[in-house]
Amino acid sequence: MRRGHRLGAAALAVTAMLAALAACGSGGSGNGGGGSQGKTKIVIGTFGEFGYEPLYAEYEKLHPDIDIVARVTKAEDHHKNLAAHLATNQGSADIEAIEEGWIGQFKAQPDKFVNLLDLGAGDLKSQWPEWKWQTSVSKDGKQIGLGTDVGGMAMCYRTDLFKKAGLPTDRDQVSALWNDWDSYIATGKKFAAAKVPGAAFFDGPTVMYRAILGQADVGLYDTSDNVVVESNPSVRGAFDKTIEAINAGLSAKIIAWSPDWNAGFQKGSFATIACPAWMLAQIQDLAKDSAGKWDVAKIPGGTGNWGGSFLTIPKQSKHQKEAFALAKWLTSPEQQAKVFRGAGLFPSTLTLYKDPVITDFKSPFFNNAPVGKIFSDSVATMKPQYLGPKAGDINTAIINGLTRVEQGKQSPDQAWQQAVSEIKQIV
Amino acid sequence: MPGPAPLKEFDVKSWLYRADVKASPYLYISPFFLVFGALGVFPLLYTAWVSLHKWSLLSEQHTFVGIDNYTHLLHDSFFWNALGNTVSIWVLSTVPQLVLALLLAHILNNRLRGETIWRTGLLLPNLASVAAVAIIFGQLFGRDFGLINWVLGLAGGGHIDWHAGTATSQLAISIMIIWRWTGYNALIYLAAMQAVPDSLHEAAIIDGASSLQRLRKITIPAIRPTIIFTVIVSTIGGMQVFTEPLLFGAGSNSLTGGSDRQFQTLSLYLYEVGFGRYDFGYASATAWMMFLVIALAAIGNYLLTRRIRRAG
């Protein structure tokens, strides 16, 4: 029996192995049918911090037949996983959040998502500014997402450095310094003339270029998903305006999100940076000791947005109606106000921009700047700009071009030519 | 009729016995091959299949395009740029790394106080996760607030923008690789050196040979197979360098490996295509080309070192 036993053991081991592999293959599907005790299970996939946890509990109390399951990952992983789940037609949640930077890619596949207009989203349209609503509309006119938060756009500046340079420090006076980008650069020249040691006027090309481009009616794409980088003067305009600021010696020549950039907020390497609402949280985090040194003024040009998300419903969801009801509730003004108070995400609904919850909100870290009002103003009147599928990669190519000029590798024209040819290679 | 029945039983037993002897070893090693088949061979073949398609992760349609992805790749300047960077980073990192490892091993091969501590210490850089090493070195090489530029400043030198230049960025990345792998290779050399007969060294010492002469004339010829092994292993590793350039370029252009792709390696380009642009067909073709390059490099290595061995 001993020998037979050994043979059997080996066979058993192999079988167990195979079974384990098979189990790996069949697991992982998120769309369960009925949940526990006959409840409908709604899976919602978000990334980073949405501030939704307390709202889930509240919703479950209001709707005892609904069981909400939350899946939270990092932004990059979340969108990568979503792409894979859509490709294989299985495994996605009933509600999937999508960030603005990725929405162009995903709305290029509108058939993977429920057209929310079919579920009555059209009645909600007036809730958001026109541009926010348009951002998640596909080129064939389907609405795939309901807006959650927005980024808005303001200009953060260091009062201590402005004082050293002999510039005004009061935020209204500072806002008056730059009605447009030309006067922003002119102010920068004054700042540079004062030669404040160790400090440049702005951080580097990335943020400035994005802020200027974001204000244009047409960006990198036209509404039929054609890349118009070469033919649209706004893109070259944003590039040239940034070059102008660089050539005037105003840039700290720091690559955004690099270690030098992170340290620069704390050490005052730069006096201004265009900042969406989410960047305030980042500055507060990176430069804890600089409380009171940073303040917030209006962005040149007055409007702008960078960032913000949408709640979508993949077509593979088995509970589309229930999911829509939840998404609608989560993005309503009342809930967005709660999210703003809880997690600080800036709301995307128009009524809140007149609500004291927002308009009276001041940030102690930023010298009690009325950031609620500043960001509301920046997004309320913004023009819609169509975002195409590869906007992220195209922007990287253009920003790399600006960086090459800054690093002294190329002339602006050479950098632009290379960026254009790289974009052709990517698209 | 007592004859046939026991005979039959004996037959079964002997068959089982023979089957056991013949089949069991295969069964015992089969788990590795099954797992390798599922996680190694299958993805490899599937990647080859995907590489023959226009295959976006976001699209339903996967059109068969034959070898289009490959011909496109051969005309792709980004690909050749990445290949060039990979090779130069490999040379910059491997040559000093193996020379240093040899010297370290030679020193540690002498009798030292607390030799176990020294030998264990060699492995410590290798134990730290590559991500941690890359993040720390990324900060050391910072332009404005990096430690290295600070020291250069104290010595009266100017600040170097390590990320901007082709040579400086590749040097910085190579230093990370050297830091992680020198000790590991030194330990492998040390193990081989211990097998070199002491009598050879003693004879050389009596003849008045210096330490370096002994390293060159006795140790290196004796451990040549081990050196060949480390060269091949670090070639395969060097062709796949990924985390170091990715994290070194932390910032808005991390996938392109610098503003002019000056430190984008093959793996990083593969990642940019696959997970930045979701273009799986093209990424798969890149992966297969990379496989080919590594195989060619390994074969080239083998032939070269065989010639050296013969010449030796």
XYZ file of C-alpha atoms in Angstrom:
739
model
C 0.000 0.000 0.000
C 2.857 2.352 0.675
C 3.833 2.806 -2.928
C 0.268 3.229 -4.046
C -0.166 5.739 -1.291
C 2.740 7.780 -2.537
C 1.423 7.767 -6.059
C -1.977 8.759 -4.745
C -0.499 11.578 -2.704
C 1.217 12.996 -5.725
C -1.945 12.757 -7.760
C -3.865 14.413 -4.944
C -1.385 17.263 -4.801
C -1.722 17.855 -8.517
C -5.513 17.776 -8.337
C -5.503 20.256 -5.474
C -3.264 22.512 -7.513
C -5.596 22.400 -10.478
C -8.600 23.056 -8.287
C -6.875 26.053 -6.783
C -6.086 27.401 -10.231
C -9.637 26.868 -11.372
C -10.885 28.717 -8.312
C -8.639 31.638 -9.206
C -10.152 31.758 -12.640
C -13.780 31.819 -11.644
C -13.634 34.215 -8.725
C -13.735 37.969 -8.747
C -17.059 38.712 -10.345
C -18.571 41.626 -8.489
C -22.122 41.540 -9.766
C -23.861 39.279 -7.337
C -27.591 38.847 -7.851
C -29.720 39.361 -4.750
C -27.738 40.249 -1.647
C -28.269 39.002 1.861
C -31.858 38.659 3.079
C -33.400 39.548 -0.267
C -31.754 42.968 -0.376
C -30.503 44.385 -3.650
C -26.739 44.703 -3.565
C -25.340 47.825 -5.232
C -21.567 47.831 -5.695
C -19.984 51.270 -6.059
C -16.375 51.702 -7.149
C -14.561 54.936 -6.264
C -10.938 55.990 -5.825
C -9.057 58.064 -3.293
C -11.347 60.091 -1.046
C -14.944 60.757 -2.078
C -16.340 61.348 1.401
C -19.214 58.941 0.724
C -18.968 56.554 3.690
C -21.497 58.347 5.966
C -23.821 58.860 2.989
C -23.944 55.117 2.273
C -25.170 54.425 5.782
C -27.774 57.166 5.473
C -29.006 55.827 2.136
C -29.295 52.296 3.459
C -31.421 53.632 6.302
C -33.680 55.440 3.848
C -33.863 52.386 1.566
C -33.872 49.227 3.718
C -34.010 47.034 0.588
C -30.617 48.318 -0.662
C -27.262 46.976 0.445
C -24.348 49.189 -0.637
C -20.920 47.616 -1.093
C -18.042 50.092 -1.514
C -14.854 49.371 -3.445
C -12.104 51.950 -3.074
C -8.684 51.885 -4.778
C -6.070 54.349 -5.973
C -7.033 56.493 -8.973
C -4.642 54.888 -11.496
C -5.564 51.351 -10.475
C -9.252 52.164 -10.375
C -9.341 53.341 -13.985
C -7.062 50.544 -15.178
C -9.329 47.961 -13.536
C -12.430 49.608 -14.918
C -10.984 49.452 -18.431
C -10.255 45.744 -17.966
C -13.722 45.035 -16.547
C -15.382 46.836 -19.433
C -13.201 44.999 -21.952
C -14.160 41.590 -20.569
C -17.771 42.585 -19.894
C -17.611 41.338 -16.352
C -16.497 42.349 -12.916
C -17.383 46.024 -12.910
C -19.341 47.638 -10.105
C -22.908 48.921 -10.574
C -21.663 52.482 -10.178
C -18.165 53.420 -11.291
C -16.601 56.795 -10.604
C -14.493 58.292 -13.418
C -12.153 61.246 -13.037
C -12.104 64.097 -15.550
C -8.643 63.128 -16.827
C -9.991 59.742 -17.917
C -13.543 60.642 -18.949
C -12.512 61.332 -22.551
C -11.111 57.825 -22.919
C -14.165 56.168 -21.448
C -16.850 58.191 -23.163
C -15.262 57.191 -26.462
C -16.892 53.815 -25.682
C -20.416 55.001 -24.838
C -21.944 51.591 -25.539
C -20.189 50.195 -22.478
C -22.258 52.511 -20.290
C -25.920 53.111 -19.636
C -27.147 56.238 -21.393
C -28.410 58.065 -18.324
C -30.798 60.124 -20.455
C -32.816 56.909 -20.841
C -33.226 56.771 -17.070
C -34.381 60.373 -16.781
C -31.118 62.223 -16.209
C -32.312 64.910 -18.641
C -34.566 66.310 -15.874
C -31.496 66.913 -13.689
C -29.497 68.799 -16.308
C -30.014 72.244 -14.792
C -28.421 71.072 -11.568
C -24.875 71.460 -13.003
C -23.079 74.207 -14.898
C -23.389 73.585 -18.617
C -19.687 72.675 -19.047
C -19.765 70.036 -16.304
C -22.797 68.378 -17.898
C -21.167 68.441 -21.351
C -17.899 66.922 -20.151
C -19.443 63.482 -19.775
C -21.561 63.592 -22.952
C -20.261 61.311 -25.703
C -19.900 62.548 -29.244
C -23.111 60.748 -30.235
C -24.985 62.654 -27.545
C -25.250 60.057 -24.773
C -24.853 61.167 -21.185
C -22.727 58.594 -19.359
C -22.111 60.260 -16.000
C -23.501 62.473 -13.261
C -21.052 65.112 -11.973
C -19.731 64.802 -8.432
C -17.121 67.410 -7.535
C -15.159 69.983 -9.565
C -11.675 71.447 -9.256
C -12.282 75.066 -10.092
C -9.269 77.323 -10.545
C -7.655 80.058 -8.496
C -4.169 81.504 -8.054
C -2.334 80.660 -4.849
C 0.423 83.067 -3.814
C 2.915 83.529 -0.991
C 2.219 86.692 0.963
C 5.706 86.641 2.555
C 7.447 86.564 -0.823
C 5.107 89.198 -2.277
C 5.899 91.454 0.653
C 9.641 91.020 0.128
C 9.198 91.939 -3.523
C 7.234 95.050 -2.640
C 4.010 93.766 -4.171
C 0.606 94.092 -2.494
C -0.363 91.169 -0.257
C -4.093 91.792 0.137
C -5.951 89.259 -1.980
C -8.318 91.731 -3.629
C -5.433 93.946 -4.624
C -3.511 90.911 -5.822
C -6.481 89.706 -7.885
C -6.607 93.171 -9.440
C -2.971 92.807 -10.508
C -3.831 90.158 -13.059
C -7.025 90.355 -15.056
C -5.398 88.351 -17.815
C -2.233 86.335 -18.339
C -0.342 89.264 -19.827
C -0.749 91.265 -16.653
C 0.164 88.148 -14.661
C 3.463 87.993 -16.554
C 3.931 91.754 -16.108
C 3.487 91.311 -12.349
C 5.970 88.454 -12.516
C 8.537 90.741 -14.084
C 8.125 93.171 -11.189
C 8.568 90.293 -8.789
C 11.693 89.103 -10.615
C 13.142 92.630 -10.646
C 13.027 92.638 -6.841
C 15.364 89.608 -6.825
C 13.917 87.781 -3.844
C 16.610 85.194 -3.047
C 15.749 81.565 -3.859
C 12.294 82.345 -5.186
C 10.915 82.386 -8.727
C 7.504 83.735 -9.692
C 5.835 80.449 -10.628
C 6.657 76.748 -10.257
C 7.079 75.439 -13.802
C 5.280 74.931 -17.101
C 2.790 72.157 -16.244
C 0.241 73.960 -14.126
C 0.370 77.295 -15.936
C -0.115 75.676 -19.347
C -3.024 73.577 -18.096
C -4.694 76.594 -16.517
C -4.448 78.683 -19.711
C -5.560 75.875 -22.019
C -8.521 75.090 -19.736
C -9.957 78.555 -20.373
C -10.272 78.065 -24.149
C -13.538 77.195 -25.921
C -11.826 74.471 -27.893
C -8.958 72.460 -26.465
C -7.000 69.588 -27.935
C -9.997 68.005 -29.702
C -12.982 69.134 -31.710
C -16.336 67.574 -30.896
C -15.877 64.787 -33.458
C -12.781 63.499 -31.650
C -10.307 64.965 -34.164
C -7.039 66.222 -32.696
C -6.778 69.921 -33.497
C -3.512 70.730 -31.720
C -2.002 72.231 -34.868
C -5.020 74.062 -36.247
C -6.428 75.401 -32.970
C -4.659 78.664 -32.070
C -5.642 78.260 -28.398
C -3.246 75.347 -27.894
C -0.298 77.123 -29.470
C -1.448 80.218 -27.568
C -1.237 78.427 -24.203
C 2.164 77.046 -25.214
C 3.469 80.463 -26.299
C 2.127 82.267 -23.258
C 3.915 79.793 -21.005
C 7.104 80.201 -23.067
C 6.798 83.959 -22.669
C 6.730 83.567 -18.891
C 9.667 81.151 -18.999
C 11.715 83.450 -21.234
C 11.057 86.331 -18.877
C 12.914 84.266 -16.275
C 9.851 83.796 -14.083
C 9.853 80.009 -13.820
C 11.412 77.965 -11.014
C 11.785 75.257 -13.714
C 10.404 72.545 -11.496
C 8.564 69.526 -12.860
C 5.158 69.237 -11.211
C 4.777 66.423 -8.656
C 8.542 65.873 -8.432
C 10.341 65.888 -5.055
C 11.637 69.419 -5.748
C 8.064 70.568 -6.375
C 6.817 69.051 -3.142
C 9.643 70.689 -1.215
C 9.147 73.968 -3.084
C 5.758 74.635 -1.454
C 7.364 74.483 1.950
C 10.594 76.306 1.159
C 9.073 79.015 -0.994
C 10.815 78.171 -4.274
C 7.982 79.887 -6.119
C 5.625 82.721 -5.240
C 2.534 81.739 -7.243
C 0.885 78.614 -8.610
C -2.453 78.187 -10.339
C -4.452 76.012 -7.977
C -7.651 74.012 -8.302
C -9.554 73.322 -5.071
C -7.884 69.952 -4.569
C -4.459 71.556 -4.666
C -5.268 73.516 -1.508
C -5.432 70.210 0.352
C -2.114 69.241 -1.240
C -0.399 72.474 -0.207
C -1.746 72.100 3.306
C -0.332 68.594 3.359
C 3.067 69.333 1.798
C 3.759 72.622 3.529
C 2.325 72.200 7.000
C 4.600 74.851 8.498
C 3.670 77.497 5.988
C 0.195 78.182 7.390
C -0.677 81.829 6.864
C 2.013 82.338 4.251
C -0.138 81.147 1.375
C -3.209 83.050 0.239
C -5.669 82.603 -2.620
C -6.541 85.155 -5.328
C -8.524 84.985 -8.559
C -7.099 83.223 -11.557
C -6.106 85.438 -14.518
C -8.956 85.211 -17.004
C -11.401 84.614 -14.183
C -12.555 81.064 -14.963
C -11.153 77.581 -15.090
C -11.400 74.032 -13.913
C -9.000 71.155 -13.455
C -10.273 67.861 -12.124
C -13.518 66.560 -10.690
C -15.348 63.291 -11.233
C -18.488 61.595 -12.503
C -20.586 58.619 -11.454
C -21.291 56.239 -14.327
C -23.275 53.029 -14.650
C -21.669 50.298 -16.777
C -24.108 48.491 -19.018
C -23.135 45.168 -17.469
C -24.782 46.225 -14.185
C -27.790 44.081 -13.328
C -29.380 46.801 -11.213
C -29.253 49.848 -13.419
C -32.401 51.511 -12.043
C -31.376 51.109 -8.425
C -27.852 52.241 -9.272
C -29.164 55.352 -11.002
C -31.340 56.196 -7.996
C -28.282 55.991 -5.748
C -26.036 57.984 -8.127
C -28.713 60.651 -8.459
C -29.020 60.895 -4.703
C -25.241 61.039 -4.146
C -24.786 63.853 -6.670
C -27.743 65.952 -5.481
C -26.968 69.382 -3.977
C -27.874 68.297 -0.430
C -25.400 65.400 -0.469
C -22.676 67.404 -2.241
C -22.934 69.998 0.518
C -22.369 67.229 3.089
C -19.363 65.947 1.114
C -17.940 69.463 0.994
C -18.273 69.861 4.748
C -16.942 66.387 5.445
C -14.181 65.776 2.939
C -13.727 69.239 1.415
C -14.472 68.232 -2.181
C -15.776 71.240 -4.075
C -19.370 70.733 -5.258
C -20.495 70.842 -8.877
C -24.085 72.010 -8.412
C -25.122 75.566 -9.262
C -27.515 76.144 -6.364
C -24.743 75.554 -3.857
C -22.663 78.350 -5.343
C -25.236 80.773 -3.886
C -25.640 78.828 -0.670
C -23.987 80.218 2.480
C -22.537 76.740 3.091
C -20.153 77.514 0.228
C -20.098 81.279 -0.080
C -19.256 81.829 3.581
C -16.609 79.163 3.694
C -13.115 80.438 4.537
C -9.868 78.523 4.837
C -7.870 79.291 7.991
C -4.660 77.821 6.540
C -4.843 80.297 3.657
C -5.258 83.477 5.740
C -9.019 82.918 5.924
C -9.344 83.307 2.178
C -12.990 83.002 1.042
C -12.135 79.977 -1.091
C -15.773 78.904 -1.385
C -16.600 82.108 -3.225
C -13.396 82.202 -5.287
C -13.853 78.676 -6.615
C -17.597 79.114 -7.211
C -16.887 82.181 -9.337
C -14.270 80.310 -11.341
C -16.577 77.473 -12.368
C -20.033 79.029 -12.542
C -19.403 80.858 -15.819
C -16.867 78.528 -17.377
C -17.298 77.586 -21.025
C -17.602 73.918 -21.893
C -14.508 72.425 -23.533
C -14.717 69.053 -25.207
C -12.213 66.530 -23.811
C -11.095 63.835 -26.255
C -9.846 60.299 -25.626
C -6.075 60.900 -25.482
C -6.005 64.363 -23.959
C -3.745 63.197 -21.136
C -1.008 61.836 -23.427
C -1.199 64.862 -25.714
C -0.820 67.240 -22.789
C 2.197 65.257 -21.578
C 3.847 65.639 -24.999
C 3.261 69.408 -25.020
C 4.396 69.846 -21.412
C 7.527 67.805 -22.206
C 8.161 70.297 -25.019
C 7.847 73.231 -22.605
C 10.191 71.449 -20.219
C 12.781 70.939 -22.975
C 12.774 74.684 -23.616
C 13.145 75.329 -19.912
C 16.032 72.902 -19.676
C 17.743 74.737 -22.518
C 17.634 71.768 -24.865
C 15.574 73.307 -27.637
C 14.181 76.536 -28.998
C 10.409 77.019 -28.575
C 9.829 76.244 -32.257
C 11.877 73.052 -32.175
C 10.069 71.963 -29.011
C 6.678 72.638 -30.561
C 7.592 70.759 -33.756
C 8.776 67.756 -31.775
C 5.655 67.814 -29.610
C 3.437 67.900 -32.712
C 5.262 64.978 -34.312
C 5.152 62.998 -31.050
C 1.412 63.618 -30.822
C 0.984 62.224 -34.339
C 2.855 59.140 -33.226
C 0.658 58.699 -30.142
C -2.754 59.277 -31.655
C -5.990 -23.994 -10.884
C -3.811 -21.886 -8.628
C -1.446 -20.790 -11.367
C -2.681 -17.706 -13.265
C -4.384 -15.736 -10.524
C -1.308 -14.948 -8.376
C 0.615 -14.322 -11.564
C -1.916 -11.712 -12.594
C -1.742 -10.071 -9.216
C 1.995 -10.014 -9.554
C 1.604 -8.373 -12.961
C -0.555 -5.619 -11.590
C 1.842 -5.060 -8.735
C 4.852 -4.900 -10.976
C 3.027 -2.597 -13.364
C 2.155 -0.326 -10.511
C 5.715 -0.516 -9.324
C 7.090 0.404 -12.705
C 4.504 3.141 -13.188
C 5.414 4.531 -9.810
C 9.120 4.590 -10.543
C 8.610 6.068 -13.980
C 5.711 8.464 -13.370
C 6.078 9.654 -9.804
C 9.064 11.953 -10.389
C 7.118 13.698 -13.135
C 4.091 14.025 -10.927
C 6.202 15.523 -8.168
C 7.695 18.172 -10.402
C 4.444 18.747 -12.263
C 3.067 21.467 -9.949
C 5.855 23.789 -11.044
C 5.195 23.147 -14.676
C 1.439 23.446 -14.312
C 1.786 26.772 -12.559
C 4.430 27.857 -15.038
C 2.157 26.787 -17.868
C -0.743 28.800 -16.500
C 1.207 31.872 -15.438
C 4.155 31.725 -17.854
C 3.541 29.911 -21.106
C -0.107 30.799 -21.545
C 0.376 34.576 -21.122
C 3.397 34.355 -23.418
C 1.387 32.744 -26.202
C -1.646 34.913 -25.547
C 0.574 38.005 -25.774
C 1.805 36.778 -29.150
C -1.816 36.416 -30.267
C -2.754 39.872 -28.982
C 0.290 41.382 -30.704
C -1.180 40.427 -34.075
C -4.255 42.587 -33.455
C -5.261 46.158 -33.188
C -6.330 45.688 -29.602
C -7.358 48.577 -27.400
C -8.346 47.720 -23.859
C -11.269 50.097 -24.211
C -12.625 48.722 -27.452
C -14.770 45.713 -28.229
C -13.298 45.158 -31.667
C -9.949 43.479 -31.997
C -9.035 43.570 -35.663
C -6.463 41.111 -36.904
C -3.630 43.108 -38.468
C -0.936 40.465 -38.920
C 2.548 41.761 -38.273
C 1.556 45.421 -38.639
C 2.359 46.173 -35.030
C 5.853 44.794 -35.516
C 6.606 46.695 -38.705
C 5.272 49.846 -37.073
C 7.494 49.174 -34.074
C 10.594 48.865 -36.249
C 9.901 52.397 -37.503
C 9.030 53.753 -34.073
C 11.681 56.227 -32.935
C 10.460 55.925 -29.317
C 11.192 52.208 -29.396
C 14.747 52.618 -30.692
C 15.342 55.438 -28.277
C 14.180 53.228 -25.396
C 16.335 50.367 -26.622
C 19.374 52.641 -26.813
C 18.733 53.958 -23.317
C 18.315 50.447 -21.966
C 21.632 49.356 -23.441
C 23.538 52.403 -22.235
C 22.067 52.167 -18.736
C 22.947 48.482 -18.759
C 26.582 49.192 -19.671
C 26.816 52.065 -17.197
C 25.486 49.905 -14.397
C 26.817 46.422 -15.129
C 30.479 47.083 -15.805
C 31.248 49.065 -12.623
C 28.955 46.787 -10.678
C 30.795 43.581 -11.575
C 34.264 45.126 -11.224
C 33.354 46.496 -7.801
C 31.835 43.168 -6.828
C 35.051 41.357 -7.798
C 37.187 43.726 -5.748
C 34.867 43.529 -2.756
C 34.797 39.758 -2.921
C 38.585 39.635 -3.193
C 38.968 41.796 -0.094
C 36.435 39.753 1.850
C 38.184 36.574 0.796
C 41.046 37.526 3.108
C 40.827 36.852 6.822
C 39.086 39.823 8.389
C 37.784 40.555 11.841
C 34.020 39.959 11.993
C 33.896 38.638 8.463
C 30.314 37.379 8.806
C 29.133 40.889 9.573
C 30.859 42.264 6.474
C 29.539 39.504 4.293
C 25.975 39.866 5.541
C 26.241 43.627 5.154
C 26.871 43.168 1.443
C 23.375 41.835 0.978
C 21.606 44.598 2.870
C 21.107 47.012 -0.085
C 19.508 44.138 -1.967
C 17.003 43.507 0.796
C 15.494 46.998 0.626
C 12.570 47.174 -1.788
C 13.434 48.628 -5.169
C 10.705 51.228 -4.807
C 12.162 52.501 -1.543
C 15.649 52.688 -3.037
C 14.366 54.517 -6.106
C 12.392 57.053 -4.064
C 15.317 57.790 -1.756
C 17.792 58.129 -4.619
C 15.275 60.259 -6.508
C 15.403 62.692 -3.587
C 19.197 62.499 -3.259
C 19.406 63.528 -6.902
C 16.926 66.399 -6.542
C 18.051 69.584 -8.258
C 17.090 72.171 -5.650
C 17.098 70.290 -2.364
C 18.927 67.044 -3.132
C 21.739 65.945 -0.847
C 24.194 65.365 -3.682
C 23.795 68.861 -5.087
C 24.075 70.239 -1.571
C 27.427 68.513 -1.153
C 28.520 69.729 -4.601
C 27.520 73.219 -3.533
C 29.635 72.970 -0.372
C 32.559 71.886 -2.505
C 32.066 74.987 -4.582
C 30.431 73.303 -7.567
C 27.185 74.328 -9.180
C 23.875 72.482 -8.981
C 23.379 69.733 -11.537
C 19.907 69.173 -12.963
C 20.258 65.407 -12.838
C 16.905 64.703 -14.462
C 17.375 67.024 -17.424
C 20.533 65.642 -19.040
C 20.785 62.329 -20.842
C 24.132 61.381 -19.295
C 23.337 62.655 -15.805
C 19.939 60.976 -15.590
C 21.257 57.650 -16.873
C 24.207 57.872 -14.498
C 21.859 58.494 -11.569
C 19.736 55.484 -12.516
C 22.837 53.327 -12.964
C 24.026 54.291 -9.495
C 20.738 53.009 -8.047
C 21.232 49.702 -9.832
C 24.876 49.462 -8.776
C 23.896 50.195 -5.188
C 21.353 47.382 -5.161
C 23.238 44.633 -6.961
C 26.973 44.997 -6.243
C 26.816 43.224 -2.893
C 24.696 40.432 -4.284
C 27.220 39.709 -7.042
C 30.122 40.050 -4.604
C 28.616 37.282 -2.475
C 28.315 35.012 -5.497
C 31.952 35.709 -6.392
C 33.019 35.151 -2.817
C 31.377 31.735 -2.765
C 33.235 30.815 -5.949
C 36.525 32.189 -4.619
C 36.333 30.008 -1.544
C 36.565 27.013 -3.839
C 39.879 28.186 -5.329
C 42.619 26.039 -3.712
C 44.610 27.921 -1.070
C 47.790 26.234 -2.266
C 47.721 28.311 -5.466
C 47.574 31.554 -3.520
C 50.244 30.391 -1.083
C 52.571 29.508 -3.919
C 51.978 32.901 -5.519
C 52.623 34.708 -2.243
C 55.935 32.851 -1.855
C 56.794 33.953 -5.373
C 56.134 37.526 -4.308
C 52.866 38.189 -6.170
C 50.840 41.182 -5.008
C 47.212 40.913 -4.035
C 46.008 42.418 -7.317
C 48.265 40.105 -9.302
C 46.745 37.106 -7.516
C 43.266 38.422 -8.282
C 44.107 38.784 -11.946
C 46.185 35.686 -12.541
C 44.645 33.157 -10.192
C 41.202 34.129 -8.953
C 39.604 35.492 -12.098
C 40.643 32.584 -14.351
C 39.478 30.139 -11.685
C 36.017 31.646 -11.208
C 35.428 32.438 -14.877
C 32.224 30.315 -15.132
C 30.770 32.246 -12.198
C 31.620 35.553 -13.858
C 29.891 34.395 -17.020
C 26.845 33.463 -14.975
C 26.644 36.903 -13.337
C 27.121 38.665 -16.664
C 24.230 36.739 -18.200
C 21.958 37.251 -15.203
C 22.665 40.978 -15.041
C 22.098 41.281 -18.770
C 18.647 39.787 -18.416
C 17.966 42.020 -15.424
C 19.431 45.091 -17.094
C 17.210 44.729 -20.148
C 14.153 44.846 -17.896
C 14.994 47.857 -15.730
C 11.690 49.519 -14.917
C 11.047 50.761 -11.398
C 14.203 52.872 -11.152
C 13.489 55.078 -14.190
C 9.759 55.206 -13.412
C 10.263 56.516 -9.885
C 13.336 58.590 -10.741
C 11.138 60.518 -13.143
C 8.424 61.042 -10.530
C 6.272 63.927 -11.664
C 3.952 64.876 -14.447
C 6.009 63.104 -17.126
C 6.987 59.929 -15.281
C 5.878 57.532 -18.048
C 7.926 59.184 -20.778
C 11.161 59.012 -18.768
C 12.076 62.679 -18.908
C 11.135 65.597 -21.111
C 12.978 64.150 -24.105
C 12.542 60.486 -23.169
C 16.192 60.626 -22.190
C 15.887 57.862 -19.609
C 12.916 55.863 -20.844
C 13.828 52.171 -20.874
C 12.141 49.440 -22.906
C 10.007 48.282 -19.981
C 8.933 51.819 -19.256
C 7.948 52.351 -22.897
C 6.020 49.092 -22.801
C 4.210 50.342 -19.718
C 3.456 53.700 -21.323
C 1.916 52.023 -24.369
C 0.002 49.348 -22.452
C -1.185 51.142 -19.366
C -0.932 54.788 -20.381
C -2.583 54.456 -23.770
C -4.343 51.111 -23.194
C -2.976 49.948 -26.563
C -2.541 46.285 -25.748
C -1.805 45.091 -29.289
C 1.145 47.402 -29.675
C 2.313 46.824 -26.117
C 2.274 43.071 -26.728
C 4.363 43.494 -29.855
C 6.794 45.594 -27.814
C 6.928 42.868 -25.187
C 7.800 40.260 -27.783
C 10.469 42.458 -29.330
C 11.878 42.924 -25.854
C 11.913 39.175 -25.381
C 13.805 38.852 -28.659
C 16.317 41.499 -27.627
C 16.934 39.772 -24.296
C 17.333 36.396 -25.986
C 19.785 37.895 -28.497
C 21.715 39.614 -25.732
C 21.926 36.381 -23.759
C 23.113 34.409 -26.798
C 25.627 37.118 -27.683
C 26.877 37.057 -24.139
C 27.237 33.330 -24.203
C 29.190 33.306 -27.466
C 31.441 36.115 -26.333
C 32.242 34.576 -23.000
C 32.819 31.194 -24.595
C 35.385 32.773 -26.862
C 37.013 34.445 -23.864
C 37.080 31.118 -22.067
C 38.772 29.467 -25.024
C 41.258 32.276 -25.342
C 41.936 31.974 -21.603
